């Protein structure tokens, strides 16, 4: 497929400009202030699929944001690839830390991306990576090389838990029938060393509320005599880890799959520099569960992290007050076999049980999902590896990621198909952070690599 390289070279400016237009629409699913923009983005994605060569496209209404569906069926006897991606993005805050506005995309050079990267919210997660598939389809249609059927399912609620997608998948088994699911919504090791994500962690996300007195109090008149909800919450949260950074919730580790020493030794072969890792984050040391190294702590081990904590006076100057309430949002990343609903229950039970007298505690579960691991001997994995080997010149390394795409486990359960995670982002692309970006190299390499996946998948399916 020498042609794809030439095609990308010839059309790269247009490919970049089209993505920039998509990135200008602020499709923040978490914040209802942006709801019209989310809907407009679905329309833009639908348009792009039709232009790229889908024979049928539609906006599918759901109880939440719409799902964009598109397909090109060339022969029902050939395999079908189902592409999944998401057009919603994370909220852009904190705004003041962006060096250029999050929805005014600009191309800037960085140390890791000397040929430039597009800076915008969603550039990498996931508009840029999703759009690679649209452009890969365009190429295959234009060059008459699409070797099988293709379906697209692009959702607008991934960043808030994919509730409507679950609803949609359960009701559309026949429509979504496929032989393999292909997703670009993860990362790879580096631009010199591609990797294929073989595992994702599950997730349980909860919000906690600690209530003390029925109103805010003068901290002199009442301080020391009543429970301070913020003090109490801090202590409760601190108690969730022991001195070895093990999580203290009873039963939390019961179903955790322990990897063999051989498997851990295999993992340790992936290139990783602790020095570079620390330097990239300006850290004087790493931190985590005793007995595990960094790459294990962030992939094969479950974790518990506070994502936000608030309460009391946060304005300018000082105000002497004991707040009536304190709050925190807590996420638990889970590994395969841990059931997210069970873990959520264990959390609720434990967190309520450790509340001291003098406060009441409320726990509200938000969303969650199961983890995922996929074997490397499937034809989907092999096809992906052959594709990467051809475009990068070296084989891909299998890597288990710490992130979550809860819907992947649901795809396996509902649609009985395996997912291949061909991610082209880098850890340094700052997804979910200010100054998110996606390398031009990565974007174009993705467009170049995807058609090869189709080619090898069809060949191996014969
Ligand atoms: N694309 C990410 C997940 C990801 C990124 C996985 C990099 C592996 C490598 C996805 O958009 C995401 O952010 N997922 C959420 C979970 C969701 C339920 C909010 C996450 O992992 O926090
Ligand atoms: Mn994503
Ligand atoms: Mn994300």
PDB file of N, CA, C and O in Angstrom, residues 126-176:
ATOM      1  N   UNK A 126     -11.000  12.643  21.907  1.00  0.00           N
ATOM      2  CA  UNK A 126     -10.621  11.580  20.993  1.00  0.00           C
ATOM      3  C   UNK A 126     -10.887  12.030  19.562  1.00  0.00           C
ATOM      4  O   UNK A 126     -10.856  11.259  18.628  1.00  0.00           O
ATOM      5  N   UNK A 127     -11.149  13.346  19.400  1.00  0.00           N
ATOM      6  CA  UNK A 127     -11.527  13.775  18.047  1.00  0.00           C
ATOM      7  C   UNK A 127     -10.441  13.470  17.027  1.00  0.00           C
ATOM      8  O   UNK A 127     -10.725  12.976  15.935  1.00  0.00           O
ATOM      9  N   UNK A 128      -9.198  13.776  17.379  1.00  0.00           N
ATOM     10  CA  UNK A 128      -8.100  13.548  16.431  1.00  0.00           C
ATOM     11  C   UNK A 128      -7.958  12.077  16.089  1.00  0.00           C
ATOM     12  O   UNK A 128      -7.822  11.696  14.920  1.00  0.00           O
ATOM     13  N   UNK A 129      -8.017  11.240  17.113  1.00  0.00           N
ATOM     14  CA  UNK A 129      -7.833   9.802  16.874  1.00  0.00           C
ATOM     15  C   UNK A 129      -9.053   9.205  16.163  1.00  0.00           C
ATOM     16  O   UNK A 129      -8.923   8.317  15.322  1.00  0.00           O
ATOM     17  N   UNK A 130     -10.231   9.697  16.489  1.00  0.00           N
ATOM     18  CA  UNK A 130     -11.434   9.204  15.822  1.00  0.00           C
ATOM     19  C   UNK A 130     -11.401   9.603  14.339  1.00  0.00           C
ATOM     20  O   UNK A 130     -11.730   8.815  13.448  1.00  0.00           O
ATOM     21  N   UNK A 131     -10.963  10.845  14.090  1.00  0.00           N
ATOM     22  CA  UNK A 131     -11.006  11.361  12.717  1.00  0.00           C
ATOM     23  C   UNK A 131     -10.002  10.652  11.792  1.00  0.00           C
ATOM     24  O   UNK A 131     -10.191  10.628  10.576  1.00  0.00           O
ATOM     25  N   UNK A 132      -8.945  10.079  12.387  1.00  0.00           N
ATOM     26  CA  UNK A 132      -8.001   9.290  11.565  1.00  0.00           C
ATOM     27  C   UNK A 132      -8.762   8.188  10.824  1.00  0.00           C
ATOM     28  O   UNK A 132      -8.449   7.872   9.677  1.00  0.00           O
ATOM     29  N   UNK A 133      -9.763   7.617  11.513  1.00  0.00           N
ATOM     30  CA  UNK A 133     -10.527   6.522  10.906  1.00  0.00           C
ATOM     31  C   UNK A 133     -11.408   7.027   9.761  1.00  0.00           C
ATOM     32  O   UNK A 133     -11.625   6.318   8.780  1.00  0.00           O
ATOM     33  N   UNK A 134     -11.902   8.243   9.915  1.00  0.00           N
ATOM     34  CA  UNK A 134     -12.735   8.820   8.854  1.00  0.00           C
ATOM     35  C   UNK A 134     -11.863   9.049   7.607  1.00  0.00           C
ATOM     36  O   UNK A 134     -12.260   8.735   6.483  1.00  0.00           O
ATOM     37  N   UNK A 135     -10.662   9.556   7.838  1.00  0.00           N
ATOM     38  CA  UNK A 135      -9.774   9.825   6.701  1.00  0.00           C
ATOM     39  C   UNK A 135      -9.209   8.535   6.102  1.00  0.00           C
ATOM     40  O   UNK A 135      -8.972   8.454   4.892  1.00  0.00           O
ATOM     41  N   UNK A 136      -9.009   7.524   6.931  1.00  0.00           N
ATOM     42  CA  UNK A 136      -8.559   6.224   6.407  1.00  0.00           C
ATOM     43  C   UNK A 136      -9.652   5.634   5.510  1.00  0.00           C
ATOM     44  O   UNK A 136      -9.364   5.060   4.452  1.00  0.00           O
ATOM     45  N   UNK A 137     -10.903   5.819   5.927  1.00  0.00           N
ATOM     46  CA  UNK A 137     -12.021   5.344   5.090  1.00  0.00           C
ATOM     47  C   UNK A 137     -12.033   6.102   3.762  1.00  0.00           C
ATOM     48  O   UNK A 137     -12.183   5.510   2.690  1.00  0.00           O
ATOM     49  N   UNK A 138     -11.854   7.420   3.857  1.00  0.00           N
ATOM     50  CA  UNK A 138     -11.822   8.229   2.629  1.00  0.00           C
ATOM     51  C   UNK A 138     -10.799   7.659   1.647  1.00  0.00           C
ATOM     52  O   UNK A 138     -11.092   7.459   0.467  1.00  0.00           O
ATOM     53  N   UNK A 139      -9.611   7.374   2.173  1.00  0.00           N
ATOM     54  CA  UNK A 139      -8.573   6.827   1.301  1.00  0.00           C
ATOM     55  C   UNK A 139      -8.998   5.496   0.671  1.00  0.00           C
ATOM     56  O   UNK A 139      -8.868   5.293  -0.533  1.00  0.00           O
ATOM     57  N   UNK A 140      -9.522   4.603   1.513  1.00  0.00           N
ATOM     58  CA  UNK A 140      -9.865   3.267   0.995  1.00  0.00           C
ATOM     59  C   UNK A 140     -10.985   3.347  -0.041  1.00  0.00           C
ATOM     60  O   UNK A 140     -10.987   2.596  -1.027  1.00  0.00           O
ATOM     61  N   UNK A 141     -11.905   4.280   0.158  1.00  0.00           N
ATOM     62  CA  UNK A 141     -12.994   4.432  -0.813  1.00  0.00           C
ATOM     63  C   UNK A 141     -12.452   5.054  -2.106  1.00  0.00           C
ATOM     64  O   UNK A 141     -12.694   4.562  -3.210  1.00  0.00           O
ATOM     65  N   UNK A 142     -11.683   6.117  -1.961  1.00  0.00           N
ATOM     66  CA  UNK A 142     -11.124   6.799  -3.141  1.00  0.00           C
ATOM     67  C   UNK A 142     -10.238   5.894  -3.974  1.00  0.00           C
ATOM     68  O   UNK A 142     -10.215   5.978  -5.195  1.00  0.00           O
ATOM     69  N   UNK A 143      -9.473   5.037  -3.291  1.00  0.00           N
ATOM     70  CA  UNK A 143      -8.502   4.203  -4.015  1.00  0.00           C
ATOM     71  C   UNK A 143      -9.081   2.828  -4.320  1.00  0.00           C
ATOM     72  O   UNK A 143      -8.371   1.944  -4.800  1.00  0.00           O
ATOM     73  N   UNK A 144     -10.369   2.647  -3.963  1.00  0.00           N
ATOM     74  CA  UNK A 144     -11.011   1.359  -4.220  1.00  0.00           C
ATOM     75  C   UNK A 144     -10.305   0.199  -3.538  1.00  0.00           C
ATOM     76  O   UNK A 144     -10.155  -0.872  -4.113  1.00  0.00           O
ATOM     77  N   UNK A 145      -9.835   0.413  -2.339  1.00  0.00           N
ATOM     78  CA  UNK A 145      -9.089  -0.651  -1.644  1.00  0.00           C
ATOM     79  C   UNK A 145      -9.780  -1.103  -0.362  1.00  0.00           C
ATOM     80  O   UNK A 145      -9.209  -1.880   0.390  1.00  0.00           O
ATOM     81  N   UNK A 146     -10.983  -0.605  -0.099  1.00  0.00           N
ATOM     82  CA  UNK A 146     -11.681  -1.066   1.106  1.00  0.00           C
ATOM     83  C   UNK A 146     -11.949  -2.572   0.940  1.00  0.00           C
ATOM     84  O   UNK A 146     -12.683  -2.977   0.056  1.00  0.00           O
ATOM     85  N   UNK A 147     -11.325  -3.395   1.794  1.00  0.00           N
ATOM     86  CA  UNK A 147     -11.400  -4.845   1.552  1.00  0.00           C
ATOM     87  C   UNK A 147     -12.550  -5.544   2.271  1.00  0.00           C
ATOM     88  O   UNK A 147     -12.682  -6.757   2.179  1.00  0.00           O
ATOM     89  N   UNK A 148     -13.360  -4.809   3.031  1.00  0.00           N
ATOM     90  CA  UNK A 148     -14.426  -5.461   3.812  1.00  0.00           C
ATOM     91  C   UNK A 148     -15.483  -4.416   4.154  1.00  0.00           C
ATOM     92  O   UNK A 148     -15.400  -3.275   3.723  1.00  0.00           O
ATOM     93  N   UNK A 149     -16.437  -4.822   4.962  1.00  0.00           N
ATOM     94  CA  UNK A 149     -17.482  -3.888   5.381  1.00  0.00           C
ATOM     95  C   UNK A 149     -16.999  -3.079   6.574  1.00  0.00           C
ATOM     96  O   UNK A 149     -16.181  -3.551   7.354  1.00  0.00           O
ATOM     97  N   UNK A 150     -17.546  -1.882   6.692  1.00  0.00           N
ATOM     98  CA  UNK A 150     -17.158  -1.068   7.842  1.00  0.00           C
ATOM     99  C   UNK A 150     -18.383  -0.371   8.416  1.00  0.00           C
ATOM    100  O   UNK A 150     -19.290   0.039   7.681  1.00  0.00           O
ATOM    101  N   UNK A 151     -18.414  -0.331   9.747  1.00  0.00           N
ATOM    102  CA  UNK A 151     -19.470   0.394  10.453  1.00  0.00           C
ATOM    103  C   UNK A 151     -18.799   1.355  11.418  1.00  0.00           C
ATOM    104  O   UNK A 151     -17.756   1.026  11.994  1.00  0.00           O
ATOM    105  N   UNK A 152     -19.388   2.522  11.578  1.00  0.00           N
ATOM    106  CA  UNK A 152     -18.869   3.507  12.542  1.00  0.00           C
ATOM    107  C   UNK A 152     -19.921   3.745  13.610  1.00  0.00           C
ATOM    108  O   UNK A 152     -21.102   3.889  13.296  1.00  0.00           O
ATOM    109  N   UNK A 153     -19.472   3.832  14.847  1.00  0.00           N
ATOM    110  CA  UNK A 153     -20.381   4.188  15.939  1.00  0.00           C
ATOM    111  C   UNK A 153     -19.608   5.178  16.812  1.00  0.00           C
ATOM    112  O   UNK A 153     -18.671   4.812  17.525  1.00  0.00           O
ATOM    113  N   UNK A 154     -19.989   6.458  16.706  1.00  0.00           N
ATOM    114  CA  UNK A 154     -19.239   7.510  17.403  1.00  0.00           C
ATOM    115  C   UNK A 154     -20.184   8.157  18.416  1.00  0.00           C
ATOM    116  O   UNK A 154     -21.223   8.694  18.041  1.00  0.00           O
ATOM    117  N   UNK A 155     -19.802   8.088  19.674  1.00  0.00           N
ATOM    118  CA  UNK A 155     -20.721   8.551  20.725  1.00  0.00           C
ATOM    119  C   UNK A 155     -20.309   9.896  21.326  1.00  0.00           C
ATOM    120  O   UNK A 155     -19.185  10.377  21.110  1.00  0.00           O
ATOM    121  N   UNK A 156     -21.218  10.465  22.105  1.00  0.00           N
ATOM    122  CA  UNK A 156     -20.979  11.788  22.685  1.00  0.00           C
ATOM    123  C   UNK A 156     -21.034  11.821  24.198  1.00  0.00           C
ATOM    124  O   UNK A 156     -21.193  12.892  24.793  1.00  0.00           O
ATOM    125  N   UNK A 157     -20.884  10.656  24.832  1.00  0.00           N
ATOM    126  CA  UNK A 157     -20.939  10.633  26.306  1.00  0.00           C
ATOM    127  C   UNK A 157     -19.821   9.803  26.928  1.00  0.00           C
ATOM    128  O   UNK A 157     -19.940   9.365  28.065  1.00  0.00           O
ATOM    129  N   UNK A 158     -18.750   9.574  26.172  1.00  0.00           N
ATOM    130  CA  UNK A 158     -17.702   8.710  26.721  1.00  0.00           C
ATOM    131  C   UNK A 158     -17.105   9.305  27.986  1.00  0.00           C
ATOM    132  O   UNK A 158     -16.853   8.598  28.962  1.00  0.00           O
ATOM    133  N   UNK A 159     -16.897  10.612  27.960  1.00  0.00           N
ATOM    134  CA  UNK A 159     -16.215  11.244  29.098  1.00  0.00           C
ATOM    135  C   UNK A 159     -17.105  11.339  30.331  1.00  0.00           C
ATOM    136  O   UNK A 159     -16.655  11.750  31.393  1.00  0.00           O
ATOM    137  N   UNK A 160     -18.371  10.971  30.194  1.00  0.00           N
ATOM    138  CA  UNK A 160     -19.254  10.985  31.363  1.00  0.00           C
ATOM    139  C   UNK A 160     -19.874   9.606  31.622  1.00  0.00           C
ATOM    140  O   UNK A 160     -20.901   9.500  32.277  1.00  0.00           O
ATOM    141  N   UNK A 161     -19.248   8.562  31.089  1.00  0.00           N
ATOM    142  CA  UNK A 161     -19.671   7.213  31.482  1.00  0.00           C
ATOM    143  C   UNK A 161     -20.444   6.406  30.455  1.00  0.00           C
ATOM    144  O   UNK A 161     -20.845   5.282  30.739  1.00  0.00           O
ATOM    145  N   UNK A 162     -20.670   6.932  29.253  1.00  0.00           N
ATOM    146  CA  UNK A 162     -21.265   6.153  28.141  1.00  0.00           C
ATOM    147  C   UNK A 162     -22.611   5.496  28.462  1.00  0.00           C
ATOM    148  O   UNK A 162     -22.910   4.416  27.976  1.00  0.00           O
ATOM    149  N   UNK A 163     -23.409   6.148  29.281  1.00  0.00           N
ATOM    150  CA  UNK A 163     -24.703   5.562  29.651  1.00  0.00           C
ATOM    151  C   UNK A 163     -25.572   5.275  28.426  1.00  0.00           C
ATOM    152  O   UNK A 163     -26.108   4.185  28.277  1.00  0.00           O
ATOM    153  N   UNK A 164     -25.719   6.257  27.572  1.00  0.00           N
ATOM    154  CA  UNK A 164     -26.611   6.079  26.418  1.00  0.00           C
ATOM    155  C   UNK A 164     -26.065   5.065  25.433  1.00  0.00           C
ATOM    156  O   UNK A 164     -26.827   4.417  24.716  1.00  0.00           O
ATOM    157  N   UNK A 165     -24.744   4.924  25.396  1.00  0.00           N
ATOM    158  CA  UNK A 165     -24.187   3.940  24.474  1.00  0.00           C
ATOM    159  C   UNK A 165     -24.554   2.530  24.924  1.00  0.00           C
ATOM    160  O   UNK A 165     -24.891   1.679  24.102  1.00  0.00           O
ATOM    161  N   UNK A 166     -24.524   2.294  26.230  1.00  0.00           N
ATOM    162  CA  UNK A 166     -24.940   0.995  26.758  1.00  0.00           C
ATOM    163  C   UNK A 166     -26.374   0.701  26.344  1.00  0.00           C
ATOM    164  O   UNK A 166     -26.697  -0.389  25.858  1.00  0.00           O
ATOM    165  N   UNK A 167     -27.211   1.687  26.501  1.00  0.00           N
ATOM    166  CA  UNK A 167     -28.627   1.600  26.112  1.00  0.00           C
ATOM    167  C   UNK A 167     -28.751   1.260  24.629  1.00  0.00           C
ATOM    168  O   UNK A 167     -29.517   0.391  24.222  1.00  0.00           O
ATOM    169  N   UNK A 168     -27.959   1.934  23.813  1.00  0.00           N
ATOM    170  CA  UNK A 168     -28.004   1.769  22.358  1.00  0.00           C
ATOM    171  C   UNK A 168     -27.501   0.385  21.932  1.00  0.00           C
ATOM    172  O   UNK A 168     -28.124  -0.285  21.101  1.00  0.00           O
ATOM    173  N   UNK A 169     -26.392  -0.033  22.521  1.00  0.00           N
ATOM    174  CA  UNK A 169     -25.804  -1.326  22.139  1.00  0.00           C
ATOM    175  C   UNK A 169     -26.756  -2.471  22.480  1.00  0.00           C
ATOM    176  O   UNK A 169     -26.970  -3.381  21.673  1.00  0.00           O
ATOM    177  N   UNK A 170     -27.355  -2.393  23.661  1.00  0.00           N
ATOM    178  CA  UNK A 170     -28.296  -3.448  24.061  1.00  0.00           C
ATOM    179  C   UNK A 170     -29.459  -3.590  23.078  1.00  0.00           C
ATOM    180  O   UNK A 170     -29.986  -4.683  22.886  1.00  0.00           O
ATOM    181  N   UNK A 171     -29.850  -2.492  22.477  1.00  0.00           N
ATOM    182  CA  UNK A 171     -31.009  -2.505  21.572  1.00  0.00           C
ATOM    183  C   UNK A 171     -30.662  -2.709  20.105  1.00  0.00           C
ATOM    184  O   UNK A 171     -31.558  -2.745  19.258  1.00  0.00           O
ATOM    185  N   UNK A 172     -29.400  -2.789  19.765  1.00  0.00           N
ATOM    186  CA  UNK A 172     -29.020  -2.811  18.346  1.00  0.00           C
ATOM    187  C   UNK A 172     -27.993  -3.879  17.992  1.00  0.00           C
ATOM    188  O   UNK A 172     -27.066  -3.629  17.220  1.00  0.00           O
ATOM    189  N   UNK A 173     -28.176  -5.060  18.569  1.00  0.00           N
ATOM    190  CA  UNK A 173     -27.217  -6.139  18.302  1.00  0.00           C
ATOM    191  C   UNK A 173     -27.046  -6.416  16.811  1.00  0.00           C
ATOM    192  O   UNK A 173     -25.929  -6.577  16.321  1.00  0.00           O
ATOM    193  N   UNK A 174     -28.153  -6.454  16.089  1.00  0.00           N
ATOM    194  CA  UNK A 174     -28.095  -6.837  14.684  1.00  0.00           C
ATOM    195  C   UNK A 174     -27.391  -5.751  13.863  1.00  0.00           C
ATOM    196  O   UNK A 174     -26.495  -6.026  13.070  1.00  0.00           O
ATOM    197  N   UNK A 175     -27.788  -4.535  14.113  1.00  0.00           N
ATOM    198  CA  UNK A 175     -27.205  -3.396  13.390  1.00  0.00           C
ATOM    199  C   UNK A 175     -25.680  -3.321  13.604  1.00  0.00           C
ATOM    200  O   UNK A 175     -24.930  -2.985  12.698  1.00  0.00           O
ATOM    201  N   UNK A 176     -25.259  -3.660  14.820  1.00  0.00           N
ATOM    202  CA  UNK A 176     -23.850  -3.481  15.171  1.00  0.00           C
ATOM    203  C   UNK A 176     -23.012  -4.747  14.962  1.00  0.00           C
ATOM    204  O   UNK A 176     -21.827  -4.774  15.293  1.00  0.00           O
TER     205      UNK A 176
END
